[in-house]
Amino acid sequence: MLRGVGGLIAAVSCVLLATVSAVAADAVTKPTLVDSVEARYPEGARGAAEVVLSVLIAEDGRVTEVEARSGEPPFEGAARAAVARWTFAPAMRDNVPVKARILVKITFTEPAPAAAPPVPSGVPQPAAAVPAEVAAPPAPPAPTVEISIEGERAEDLSAIHIPRGDTRLIPGAFADPFRVVEILPGVAPVLSGLPYFFVRGAPPGNVGYFIDGIRVPLLFHVGAGPSVIAPALVDSVELVPSAYPARFGRFAGGIMAGETTAPSTVPRAEAQARVFDAGAMVEQPFAGGRGSALVAGRYSYTQALLALVAPEYGLGYWDYQARVSYATSRADRVSVFAFGAFDHLGNEELDRTLFDVQFHRIDLRWDHRTESSRARLALTLGADKRLNADEGDPGPNGISKSRQIGLRFEGAHKLAGQAELRGGMDGIAERYEPELEQLPRGLVSYAARTDANLGVWTELSLKPRRGFEIVPGFRFDMSRSRGKSYSYPEPRLSTRVRIAPRLAWLTGFGLAHQLPTYRVYVPGAPVSGLELNEQRAYQATQGLEVALPQAMYGRATVFHSFLEARSAGLTGRNYGLELFLRRDFAQRLGGFLSYTLSRTERTSGPSTFLAGFDRPHVLSAVLGYDLGGGFRVGGRAYYASGRHYTLACPTPDCGPASDAGTGELFVQQGRMKGFFRLDARFEKRWRFQSGSWVAATFEWFNALLSSETQTRVWHPQVGVRTETRSPLTLPSIGIEAGY
């Protein structure tokens, strides 16, 4: 049935595309300079000079990238150092802040030489001497700014983009960019407070997590804590729920992608200390701003705190990031980016390890960018390790290890008109080397092996007229494991059509494949190979986005996904409606509102039933208000319907068992109680003339101490019993500082 619905959606799309004859021009306003730092004439320099810079401005007006298009040292370095500290009012597209790349031209004029010293009295002067005119040194040159928007819209037409300026203000997210994803439509956490999500009905194991195009095997510490990347290093986060661009593959669910900040041309640092951990990031440019070195990390001292109240438990985590980048020319840059994390959770008295994993990645990359093209070539090395010493965990006890080597390339070139051709490849070979206490007979999935995956992709962005963009794409993946090979062709299509000055219509269609996996990905742990066949997802989405008055943005989307899981003999579908409303946090009153109405079904043989994680209603509302004087308050309300359950018991009313039981099982179905949560955040920020700042924050996740119904079970003595999880609540006091 889903394929029929998907075909109907595609047919309607074609009809609408064919009937759009006039498309209104995009209402785009250019960024404007709000605050600038003087571009000083370099000491020791001679003559006049002109420098042209390419500047990338984020949605919150920050300068995130500065590249020289023309100019020579030392003028180039002086111009870049000044512009990197400028602040803009961001570019607006129908009252919605968007990224913009602008050109800035700065002209340097050599100051006039100082006047000669006066001649002492009594010294004879030439008879025909003419009084010299002493010109005052000229004022520092005023920069001439030429602005042209080169890329104000992200490539991913169906993605929901969250700028860094907003992520740090969301209550209950603890300034963590990746935890903010919970507020987006189509997203439902496994349990409230646990940052593992179902995305449009796809389980967490089917959702891909990427940092700068690098797959991250573990995104959150101990499954519930902060993310493994320092917040100050993350520039933006976007969620592509389905029908994602061709550069993403090997996942049958959504994609969560984060991009790190561009190398800075001025020194910067941020630090954070909270009740349970502390972290810092420092970046220092060198070689006149052509190079940059960055180090960051986080360390949790929860083990020391637990030793005071519950010494039998062990809990600890840490992470690190390091990056060195150097511009070898105006068009080329080489970088090394390393990051990793470690988590441990266990009962030391019982010598029981509940969670013990670590991973490490190092990425060597070359970036090339000109006015008409851009490219990235990267080599990634990785290692994962997992200690399994708990009978409740999947697989035998012991150590699971894996090593990876990956190569990826992606490039883009502007063609005639507004067309752009994009393409690339990504390959990875992974070696599993388990060290197990005992390998059960027949459990060959835990034997040592090497898996290889290779994907190639291309897509073409066409803009036949203003306000009309269509992006057909194609991806082809190949996988090999234990001597067997499979290939997966995946067509993709996305469109964006402006049908009114403030209204645009979005569509997306795609086919995605994924190898068998756990419901939640486990670093270093192999799963059964290709003999179980792949998972396949057919995805279709349609939506409208609208620019509203008062700097508000709205989106309404309908979606439909059909899933085939051959290894389990299951098929399924998920369909629904998503609503999203946003007002930028740069406004005094800002916030988000997201609502998802959905239904998730599974089919096994002749039976079709609701999935155990089906939640028909999920609602998130976030408000933040700037009180002035550096004070800001915010709150988040979250509601989710209870999950569907199916219970088998030996009595018709599912009461206690009796001696007269017949052994026949009766099935009871229903829905658990819904869950409501309220989060709060308060901040006081002090800013200094030097550009540094200090902030004190108080944040409380689940301030109402709400409990969530976890499951329903049948017990012979008491009948059906509802098990409710203890309230997961976390108040936090923190100090942040930066410059």
XYZ file of C-alpha atoms in Angstrom:
739
model
C 0.000 0.000 0.000
C 2.844 2.365 0.847
C 4.321 2.032 -2.608
C 0.959 3.075 -3.999
C 0.884 6.085 -1.691
C 4.458 6.967 -2.628
C 3.571 6.717 -6.298
C 0.566 8.978 -5.754
C 2.755 11.549 -4.008
C 5.235 11.408 -6.883
C 2.454 11.848 -9.440
C 1.022 14.838 -7.598
C 4.526 16.330 -7.438
C 5.011 16.005 -11.180
C 1.642 17.642 -11.871
C 2.396 20.548 -9.541
C 5.863 21.013 -10.987
C 4.411 21.101 -14.472
C 1.801 23.679 -13.560
C 4.108 26.152 -11.841
C 4.495 28.775 -14.538
C 5.485 31.831 -12.576
C 7.709 31.787 -9.543
C 8.136 34.828 -7.388
C 11.640 36.044 -6.792
C 13.228 35.200 -3.457
C 12.962 38.024 -0.947
C 16.594 38.147 0.204
C 18.148 40.994 2.177
C 21.916 41.234 2.361
C 23.821 41.192 5.659
C 24.754 44.583 7.067
C 27.741 45.528 9.182
C 26.815 46.196 12.821
C 30.140 46.352 14.648
C 33.645 46.470 13.172
C 37.225 46.360 14.389
C 39.681 48.799 12.846
C 41.895 47.344 10.120
C 45.224 48.903 11.122
C 47.989 49.644 8.674
C 50.656 46.947 9.249
C 53.761 48.146 11.061
C 56.797 48.261 8.793
C 54.764 48.036 5.586
C 55.189 50.409 2.634
C 52.774 51.708 0.017
C 49.072 51.248 -0.657
C 47.346 47.879 -0.926
C 43.954 46.351 -1.552
C 42.696 43.094 -0.037
C 39.538 41.230 -1.055
C 38.183 38.699 1.447
C 35.503 36.038 1.179
C 33.563 36.073 4.456
C 31.024 33.493 5.639
C 28.395 34.908 8.010
C 26.308 32.575 10.183
C 22.612 32.913 10.959
C 23.415 34.756 14.186
C 25.651 37.326 12.463
C 28.988 35.807 13.527
C 31.869 35.676 11.071
C 32.710 31.976 10.874
C 35.143 31.882 7.966
C 37.508 34.404 6.344
C 39.473 33.585 3.190
C 41.646 35.887 1.086
C 40.680 36.201 -2.581
C 43.417 38.749 -3.362
C 46.098 40.690 -1.512
C 49.616 40.132 -0.234
C 51.170 39.850 3.240
C 51.278 41.646 5.588
C 48.113 43.446 4.445
C 46.230 40.184 3.926
C 46.855 39.065 7.516
C 45.888 42.446 8.982
C 42.635 42.500 7.021
C 41.676 38.942 7.969
C 42.426 39.518 11.650
C 40.152 42.566 11.717
C 37.239 41.153 9.712
C 37.168 37.954 11.790
C 36.016 40.096 14.734
C 33.260 41.945 12.886
C 29.591 41.429 13.661
C 26.786 41.606 11.110
C 23.039 41.663 11.030
C 22.536 38.357 9.180
C 21.169 37.941 5.701
C 17.412 37.397 5.732
C 15.331 35.292 3.409
C 11.677 36.166 3.916
C 12.447 37.296 7.485
C 14.356 34.073 8.217
C 18.103 34.405 9.034
C 20.270 32.426 6.603
C 23.961 31.855 6.041
C 25.600 34.186 3.542
C 28.999 34.482 1.919
C 30.036 38.046 1.141
C 33.019 39.817 -0.381
C 34.782 42.497 1.672
C 37.304 44.839 0.053
C 39.674 46.763 2.336
C 41.956 49.465 0.933
C 45.095 50.376 2.878
C 46.710 53.812 2.385
C 50.207 54.452 3.671
C 50.245 57.203 6.337
C 52.138 60.358 5.383
C 55.627 60.611 6.894
C 55.966 62.541 10.094
C 57.086 66.184 9.883
C 60.822 66.915 10.118
C 62.035 68.066 13.562
C 62.234 71.850 14.067
C 65.579 73.523 13.390
C 67.276 74.896 16.550
C 67.387 78.683 16.933
C 70.546 80.391 15.775
C 71.049 78.096 12.852
C 70.952 80.101 9.615
C 68.082 79.311 7.279
C 68.176 79.305 3.493
C 67.142 82.677 2.139
C 64.464 81.277 -0.110
C 63.120 78.797 2.347
C 59.424 78.042 1.968
C 57.460 77.092 5.092
C 56.760 73.329 5.000
C 53.188 72.147 5.283
C 52.982 69.405 7.879
C 50.119 67.051 7.117
C 48.571 65.214 10.006
C 48.749 61.425 9.727
C 45.669 60.189 7.946
C 43.023 58.310 9.831
C 43.111 54.548 9.465
C 41.544 53.531 6.190
C 37.823 52.974 6.293
C 37.032 49.571 4.809
C 35.038 49.460 1.640
C 32.547 46.605 1.858
C 31.200 45.022 -1.306
C 28.496 42.446 -0.535
C 27.250 39.689 -2.793
C 25.386 36.638 -1.498
C 26.987 33.474 -2.826
C 25.414 30.675 -0.793
C 22.652 31.768 1.525
C 20.809 28.428 1.506
C 22.087 25.039 2.587
C 22.320 22.273 0.000
C 20.029 19.950 1.954
C 16.595 21.166 0.939
C 14.685 18.975 3.405
C 17.024 19.515 6.367
C 16.125 21.413 9.523
C 19.109 23.557 10.433
C 19.860 24.765 13.974
C 22.520 27.500 14.289
C 24.916 27.434 17.212
C 23.544 30.660 18.656
C 20.203 28.931 19.258
C 21.462 25.541 20.446
C 23.163 26.892 23.547
C 19.953 28.596 24.756
C 17.554 25.614 24.672
C 16.445 24.704 28.241
C 17.235 21.147 29.263
C 19.904 20.684 26.581
C 22.779 21.971 28.764
C 24.172 24.045 25.851
C 24.807 20.839 23.910
C 24.095 21.242 20.176
C 23.217 17.596 19.569
C 20.758 17.238 22.441
C 18.706 20.016 20.851
C 17.605 17.565 18.145
C 14.969 16.236 20.565
C 12.818 19.335 20.013
C 12.572 18.848 16.233
C 9.515 17.336 14.515
C 9.656 13.657 13.650
C 11.918 12.883 16.616
C 10.900 10.742 19.610
C 13.418 9.631 22.274
C 13.564 6.003 23.367
C 12.893 7.282 26.895
C 12.693 10.876 28.058
C 16.159 12.165 28.851
C 18.001 9.501 26.873
C 19.473 11.129 23.735
C 18.759 8.185 21.441
C 15.958 8.872 19.044
C 13.427 7.268 16.774
C 13.307 9.436 13.637
C 10.101 9.018 11.642
C 9.724 5.510 13.022
C 13.323 4.438 12.364
C 15.098 3.060 15.483
C 18.317 4.682 16.771
C 20.465 2.047 15.075
C 19.112 3.225 11.707
C 20.029 6.872 12.328
C 23.458 8.060 11.201
C 25.559 10.542 13.192
C 28.261 12.525 11.378
C 30.830 15.200 12.276
C 32.376 16.892 9.229
C 31.361 13.847 7.200
C 32.982 11.411 9.672
C 30.679 8.811 11.159
C 30.604 9.020 14.957
C 30.013 5.611 16.613
C 29.090 7.077 20.003
C 27.499 10.519 20.144
C 26.557 10.824 23.844
C 28.517 9.889 26.954
C 27.213 6.813 28.839
C 24.097 6.895 26.685
C 22.542 9.811 28.573
C 25.132 12.525 29.094
C 26.595 15.311 26.974
C 27.822 14.756 23.436
C 31.391 13.671 22.760
C 32.281 16.885 20.869
C 32.966 20.173 22.667
C 30.043 22.581 22.094
C 32.436 25.422 21.212
C 33.746 23.350 18.301
C 30.308 22.741 16.759
C 29.180 25.434 14.339
C 25.784 23.984 13.390
C 23.638 20.853 13.555
C 21.086 19.733 11.012
C 18.608 16.876 10.923
C 17.576 15.270 7.634
C 14.695 12.964 8.670
C 14.451 11.116 5.330
C 15.096 11.431 1.594
C 18.492 12.884 2.409
C 21.180 14.030 -0.070
C 23.106 11.442 -2.059
C 26.327 12.031 -0.124
C 24.790 10.204 2.857
C 24.321 6.457 2.685
C 24.224 3.098 4.510
C 21.415 4.216 6.836
C 17.726 3.419 6.449
C 16.628 6.136 8.881
C 17.492 9.803 9.292
C 20.799 11.636 9.333
C 22.064 13.940 12.094
C 25.043 15.951 10.827
C 27.219 18.437 12.676
C 29.752 20.834 11.181
C 32.726 22.153 13.128
C 33.703 25.809 13.181
C 36.062 27.124 10.525
C 39.670 27.748 11.633
C 39.839 31.086 13.401
C 42.214 33.903 12.480
C 42.073 35.394 15.985
C 42.713 33.734 19.358
C 39.588 32.396 21.032
C 38.715 30.213 23.992
C 35.710 28.900 25.892
C 35.448 27.036 29.186
C 32.593 25.478 31.113
C 32.327 23.989 34.596
C 29.213 22.194 35.862
C 28.226 19.989 38.757
C 29.205 16.800 36.947
C 31.963 17.766 34.464
C 34.204 20.505 33.107
C 35.446 21.292 29.625
C 37.449 23.829 27.667
C 38.468 24.781 24.139
C 41.411 26.947 23.063
C 42.314 27.992 19.519
C 45.396 29.965 18.508
C 46.221 31.155 14.983
C 49.809 31.177 13.724
C 51.759 32.168 10.615
C 49.911 35.449 10.330
C 46.523 33.773 10.457
C 47.225 31.223 7.717
C 47.386 28.456 10.297
C 45.354 27.545 13.363
C 45.822 25.094 16.250
C 42.925 23.992 18.464
C 42.631 21.725 21.489
C 39.481 20.891 23.449
C 38.286 18.349 25.948
C 35.885 17.417 28.715
C 36.413 15.471 31.929
C 33.782 14.155 34.320
C 34.442 14.043 38.048
C 31.270 12.085 38.812
C 33.409 9.190 40.082
C 34.720 11.379 42.898
C 31.199 12.567 43.718
C 29.793 9.020 43.727
C 32.551 7.908 46.087
C 30.967 10.145 48.729
C 27.409 8.818 48.437
C 27.487 5.498 46.539
C 31.042 4.128 46.431
C 29.877 0.813 44.970
C 29.109 2.474 41.616
C 31.608 3.629 39.049
C 30.839 6.332 36.487
C 33.288 8.322 34.438
C 33.826 9.765 30.983
C 36.147 12.027 29.048
C 36.667 13.209 25.507
C 39.230 15.161 23.518
C 39.516 17.037 20.223
C 42.563 18.496 18.487
C 42.887 20.219 15.137
C 45.744 21.797 13.219
C 44.962 23.615 9.983
C 47.161 25.523 7.528
C 46.336 27.395 4.323
C 49.009 26.445 1.793
C 47.559 28.918 -0.715
C 44.522 31.127 -1.166
C 42.597 28.141 -2.522
C 44.031 25.237 -0.526
C 44.075 24.204 3.116
C 45.366 21.068 4.835
C 44.096 19.943 8.245
C 44.470 17.189 10.803
C 41.490 16.607 13.090
C 41.639 14.058 15.920
C 38.939 13.259 18.454
C 37.860 10.461 20.762
C 35.939 9.538 23.905
C 35.797 7.057 26.794
C 32.832 5.969 28.964
C 32.552 3.641 31.949
C 29.558 2.649 34.064
C 29.536 -0.287 36.443
C 29.072 -1.769 39.906
C 32.527 -2.094 41.396
C 31.424 -4.231 44.375
C 29.862 -6.854 42.096
C 32.662 -6.473 39.544
C 29.961 -5.872 36.958
C 30.505 -3.610 33.969
C 27.347 -2.152 32.511
C 28.917 0.113 29.915
C 32.576 0.457 28.930
C 33.439 1.779 25.470
C 35.935 4.041 23.803
C 36.635 5.242 20.284
C 39.277 7.320 18.520
C 39.371 8.997 15.107
C 41.999 10.942 13.187
C 41.087 12.683 9.942
C 43.649 14.057 7.484
C 42.019 16.330 4.925
C 42.760 18.651 2.035
C 40.262 21.365 1.135
C 40.245 23.292 -2.127
C 37.984 26.229 -2.844
C 37.732 28.695 -5.705
C 34.946 30.943 -6.922
C 33.515 28.167 -9.103
C 34.419 24.936 -7.320
C 35.213 23.298 -4.023
C 36.568 19.883 -3.052
C 37.612 17.845 -0.028
C 39.789 14.738 0.067
C 40.156 13.017 3.442
C 41.717 9.908 4.953
C 40.265 8.674 8.262
C 41.780 6.183 10.704
C 39.772 4.836 13.624
C 39.701 2.384 16.507
C 36.789 1.226 18.702
C 36.858 -0.869 21.866
C 34.071 -2.268 24.013
C 34.251 -4.305 27.227
C 31.264 -6.601 27.743
C 31.023 -8.032 31.260
C 27.283 -7.975 31.890
C 24.945 -10.883 31.332
C 22.237 -8.508 30.134
C 24.309 -7.199 27.219
C 24.086 -8.807 23.777
C 26.875 -11.183 22.920
C 29.444 -13.093 24.980
C 31.638 -11.538 27.649
C 35.029 -10.171 26.689
C 36.448 -7.356 24.591
C 35.180 -6.365 21.170
C 37.612 -4.303 19.113
C 37.588 -2.891 15.625
C 39.898 -0.810 13.486
C 38.899 1.221 10.446
C 40.471 3.005 7.548
C 38.328 5.214 5.362
C 38.751 7.437 2.328
C 36.265 10.011 1.111
C 36.099 12.660 -1.564
C 33.434 15.186 -2.355
C 33.441 18.060 -4.766
C 31.195 20.611 -6.418
C 31.527 22.731 -9.539
C 29.309 25.564 -10.711
C 28.087 25.143 -14.260
C 26.480 27.629 -16.606
C 23.667 29.615 -15.087
C 22.719 28.546 -11.581
C 23.472 24.829 -12.010
C 25.942 23.011 -9.791
C 27.292 19.487 -10.195
C 28.216 17.639 -7.006
C 29.702 14.204 -6.507
C 32.052 12.051 -4.523
C 32.890 8.708 -2.988
C 33.336 7.253 0.486
C 34.867 3.917 1.352
C 35.698 2.193 4.614
C 37.316 -1.092 5.582
C 36.716 -2.312 9.139
C 38.524 -5.152 10.891
C 36.754 -6.800 13.866
C 39.054 -8.500 16.387
C 37.061 -9.825 19.370
C 38.794 -11.152 22.492
C 36.039 -13.231 24.079
C 36.032 -15.496 27.099
C 34.036 -18.166 25.296
C 32.474 -18.142 21.837
C 29.208 -20.093 21.790
C 28.915 -22.658 19.040
C 27.334 -21.237 15.932
C 27.829 -17.588 16.916
C 30.020 -16.842 13.909
C 29.143 -13.146 13.883
C 31.680 -12.639 16.710
C 34.533 -14.307 14.844
C 37.303 -12.085 13.487
C 36.516 -10.690 10.059
C 36.993 -7.723 7.748
C 34.074 -5.840 6.192
C 34.406 -3.379 3.331
C 31.978 -0.753 2.036
C 32.301 1.591 -0.924
C 29.843 4.212 -2.110
C 29.875 6.598 -5.066
C 27.346 9.357 -5.589
C 26.416 12.307 -7.736
C 23.715 14.949 -7.808
C 22.902 17.947 -9.959
C 21.391 21.137 -8.566
C 19.327 22.870 -11.243
C 17.749 26.314 -10.902
C 15.895 26.934 -14.170
C 14.389 30.089 -12.712
C 14.554 32.065 -9.507
C 12.782 30.342 -6.672
C 12.796 26.925 -8.372
C 15.438 24.317 -7.502
C 15.424 20.622 -8.368
C 18.166 18.227 -7.250
C 18.171 14.736 -8.790
C 20.784 12.430 -7.301
C 21.990 8.858 -7.382
C 24.069 6.771 -5.005
C 25.544 3.312 -5.495
C 26.875 1.315 -2.529
C 28.793 -1.952 -2.518
C 29.456 -4.102 0.568
C 31.531 -7.223 1.140
C 31.740 -9.492 4.203
C 32.775 -13.147 4.646
C 33.225 -13.620 0.927
C 29.785 -12.312 -0.026
C 29.118 -9.091 -1.916
C 26.028 -6.977 -2.347
C 25.268 -3.752 -4.215
C 22.594 -1.162 -3.532
C 21.427 1.446 -6.097
C 19.696 4.416 -4.490
C 17.961 7.147 -6.533
C 17.199 10.438 -4.749
C 15.195 13.526 -5.704
C 14.444 16.778 -3.886
C 12.816 19.997 -5.049
C 12.076 23.448 -3.729
C 9.560 25.656 -5.549
C 8.567 29.135 -4.426
C 4.853 29.391 -5.201
C 4.295 32.764 -3.518
C 6.546 35.525 -2.184
C 6.551 33.960 1.300
C 5.589 30.378 0.525
C 7.695 27.492 -0.808
C 6.853 23.892 -1.575
C 9.378 21.137 -0.728
C 9.462 17.529 -1.909
C 11.800 14.638 -1.338
C 11.949 11.039 -2.528
C 14.598 8.427 -1.931
C 15.603 4.812 -1.544
C 17.998 3.885 1.272
C 19.681 0.637 2.351
C 21.373 -0.507 5.530
C 23.093 -3.678 6.657
C 21.702 -5.536 9.699
C 22.451 -3.712 12.947
C 21.518 -3.505 16.613
C 18.608 -1.282 17.601
C 21.221 0.984 19.219
C 24.694 0.972 17.644
C 27.417 -0.539 19.858
C 31.026 0.551 19.105
C 33.371 -2.302 18.283
C 30.642 -4.974 18.368
C 30.113 -6.832 15.075
C 26.691 -7.916 13.898
C 25.731 -10.731 11.603
C 27.025 -10.316 8.088
C 25.435 -9.912 4.693
C 23.860 -13.353 4.769
C 20.927 -11.813 6.652
C 20.310 -9.366 3.773
C 19.874 -5.660 4.082
C 17.186 -3.331 5.344
C 15.548 -1.229 2.658
C 13.543 1.977 3.080
C 11.401 3.811 0.518
C 10.974 7.411 1.641
C 8.663 10.188 0.424
C 8.007 13.607 1.893
C 6.082 16.738 0.917
C 5.994 20.035 2.740
C 5.333 23.746 2.755
C 7.545 26.373 4.378
C 6.331 29.884 4.995
C 7.899 33.127 6.174
C 5.598 34.700 8.741
C 5.496 38.214 10.205
C 7.546 39.096 13.289
C 10.643 37.182 12.071
C 8.873 33.816 12.319
C 9.287 30.749 10.133
C 6.922 27.793 9.747
C 6.965 24.411 8.051
C 4.308 21.716 7.582
C 5.358 18.307 6.245
C 3.660 15.018 5.444
C 5.843 11.923 5.176
C 5.562 8.261 4.334
C 8.233 5.569 4.708
C 8.101 1.895 3.852
C 10.663 -0.466 5.415
C 11.703 -3.993 4.477
C 13.775 -5.895 7.057
C 14.431 -9.198 5.344
C 16.516 -10.655 8.165
C 13.538 -10.418 10.533
C 10.889 -11.248 7.948
C 9.213 -7.924 8.668
C 7.905 -5.025 6.679
C 6.593 -1.806 8.079
C 5.539 1.698 7.372
C 5.486 5.022 9.122
C 3.445 8.008 8.054
C 2.309 11.250 9.570
C 2.281 15.029 9.759
C 4.920 17.364 11.184
C 4.494 21.011 12.150
C 7.377 23.333 12.999
C 7.348 26.998 14.032
C 10.433 29.023 14.904
C 11.276 32.554 15.986
C 14.964 33.310 16.053
C 16.566 33.588 19.495
C 18.317 36.746 18.320
C 14.938 38.386 18.955
C 14.101 39.404 22.503
C 11.409 36.715 22.588
C 12.322 33.601 20.632
C 11.422 29.961 20.587
C 10.385 26.775 18.831
C 7.163 24.824 18.522
C 7.143 21.355 16.980
C 4.398 18.760 16.752
C 4.386 15.288 15.221
C 1.311 13.194 14.468
C 2.420 9.759 13.288
C 1.650 6.058 13.139
C 4.190 3.240 12.974
C 3.068 -0.208 11.816
C 4.823 -3.525 11.330
C 3.705 -6.531 9.273
C 4.780 -10.127 9.851
C 3.131 -12.682 7.602
C -0.611 -11.981 7.488
C -0.601 -9.835 10.649
C -0.255 -6.044 10.762
C 0.162 -4.424 14.170
C 1.352 -1.236 15.844
C 5.038 -1.130 16.677
C 5.959 -1.222 20.350
C 7.524 2.238 20.096
C 4.585 3.903 18.327
C 3.796 7.332 19.805
C 1.003 9.116 17.899
C 1.575 12.544 19.469
C 4.848 14.304 20.334
C 4.833 18.016 21.201
C 7.699 20.343 22.164
C 7.421 24.044 22.973
C 10.423 26.243 23.808
C 10.425 29.902 24.821
C 13.330 32.164 25.686
C 13.123 35.785 26.811
C 15.881 38.371 27.071
C 15.201 40.390 30.233
C 17.961 42.875 29.475
C 21.105 43.577 31.433
C 22.526 40.171 30.504
C 19.651 38.224 32.106
C 17.823 35.586 30.081
C 15.196 33.009 31.083
C 13.741 30.087 29.171
C 11.482 27.084 29.494
C 10.650 23.959 27.539
C 7.474 21.878 27.740
C 7.500 18.372 26.296
C 4.664 15.887 25.898
C 4.658 12.435 24.304
C 1.884 9.861 24.060
C 2.496 6.597 25.813
C 3.954 3.748 23.793
C 1.737 0.975 22.460
C 1.973 -2.382 24.209
C 0.825 -5.963 23.603
C 0.559 -8.259 26.625
C -0.084 -12.018 26.674
C -1.458 -13.608 29.864
C -3.337 -16.821 30.832
C -6.585 -15.205 32.086
C -9.212 -13.303 30.054
C -9.088 -10.305 32.384
C -5.313 -10.642 32.817
C -5.806 -11.058 36.543
C -3.795 -13.412 38.805
C -3.374 -16.989 37.609
C -5.649 -19.686 39.087
C -5.247 -23.421 39.465
C -7.999 -23.852 36.895
C -5.944 -22.201 34.164
C -6.233 -23.905 30.785
C -2.839 -22.835 29.494
C -4.490 -20.706 26.808
C -3.031 -17.218 26.360
C -5.161 -14.094 26.048
C -3.824 -10.948 24.413
C -4.313 -7.500 25.876
C -3.407 -4.398 23.897
C -3.388 -0.765 24.871
C -1.344 2.345 25.291
C 0.690 3.420 28.268
C 0.145 6.719 30.026
C 1.479 9.815 28.297
C 4.450 11.709 29.665
C 4.836 15.452 30.347
C 8.100 17.173 31.225
C 9.089 20.755 31.981
C 12.654 22.107 31.738
C 13.899 25.512 32.882
C 16.981 27.653 32.271
C 18.267 30.917 33.747
C 21.385 32.801 32.641
C 23.236 35.931 33.631
C 25.964 37.036 31.225
C 28.618 39.720 31.720
C 30.369 41.176 28.659
C 33.584 43.192 28.812
C 35.108 45.733 26.463
C 37.968 43.369 25.690
C 35.476 41.044 23.992
C 35.563 38.429 26.753
C 32.481 37.270 28.640
C 31.434 35.287 31.706
C 28.062 33.615 32.288
C 26.419 31.902 35.241
C 23.691 29.387 34.386
C 21.117 27.405 36.295
C 19.351 24.640 34.415
C 16.886 22.003 35.522
C 15.927 19.065 33.381
C 12.506 17.647 34.385
C 11.806 20.291 37.004
C 8.421 18.695 37.868
C 10.033 15.311 38.690
C 7.696 13.575 36.239
C 7.852 9.788 35.964
C 7.483 7.925 32.682
C 5.654 4.616 32.328
C 8.223 2.167 31.052
C 6.386 -1.122 30.517
C 3.444 -3.336 31.511
C 4.018 -6.919 32.663
C 1.881 -9.781 33.951
C 2.687 -11.443 37.287
C 1.051 -14.727 38.476
C 0.199 -13.300 41.911
C -0.851 -9.735 41.089
C -1.900 -9.850 37.442
C -1.014 -6.937 35.161
C 1.433 -4.514 36.689
C 2.590 -1.179 35.336
C 6.270 -0.452 35.839
C 7.134 3.214 36.066
C 10.686 4.425 35.807
C 12.026 6.596 38.624
C 12.055 10.270 37.662
C 15.122 11.210 35.645
C 15.800 14.751 36.812
C 18.971 16.783 36.725
C 19.454 20.278 38.171
C 22.729 21.879 37.153
C 24.660 25.018 38.096
C 27.389 26.076 35.723
C 29.935 28.764 34.943
C 30.926 29.596 31.367
C 33.572 31.976 30.078
C 35.144 32.854 26.775
C 36.791 35.416 24.545
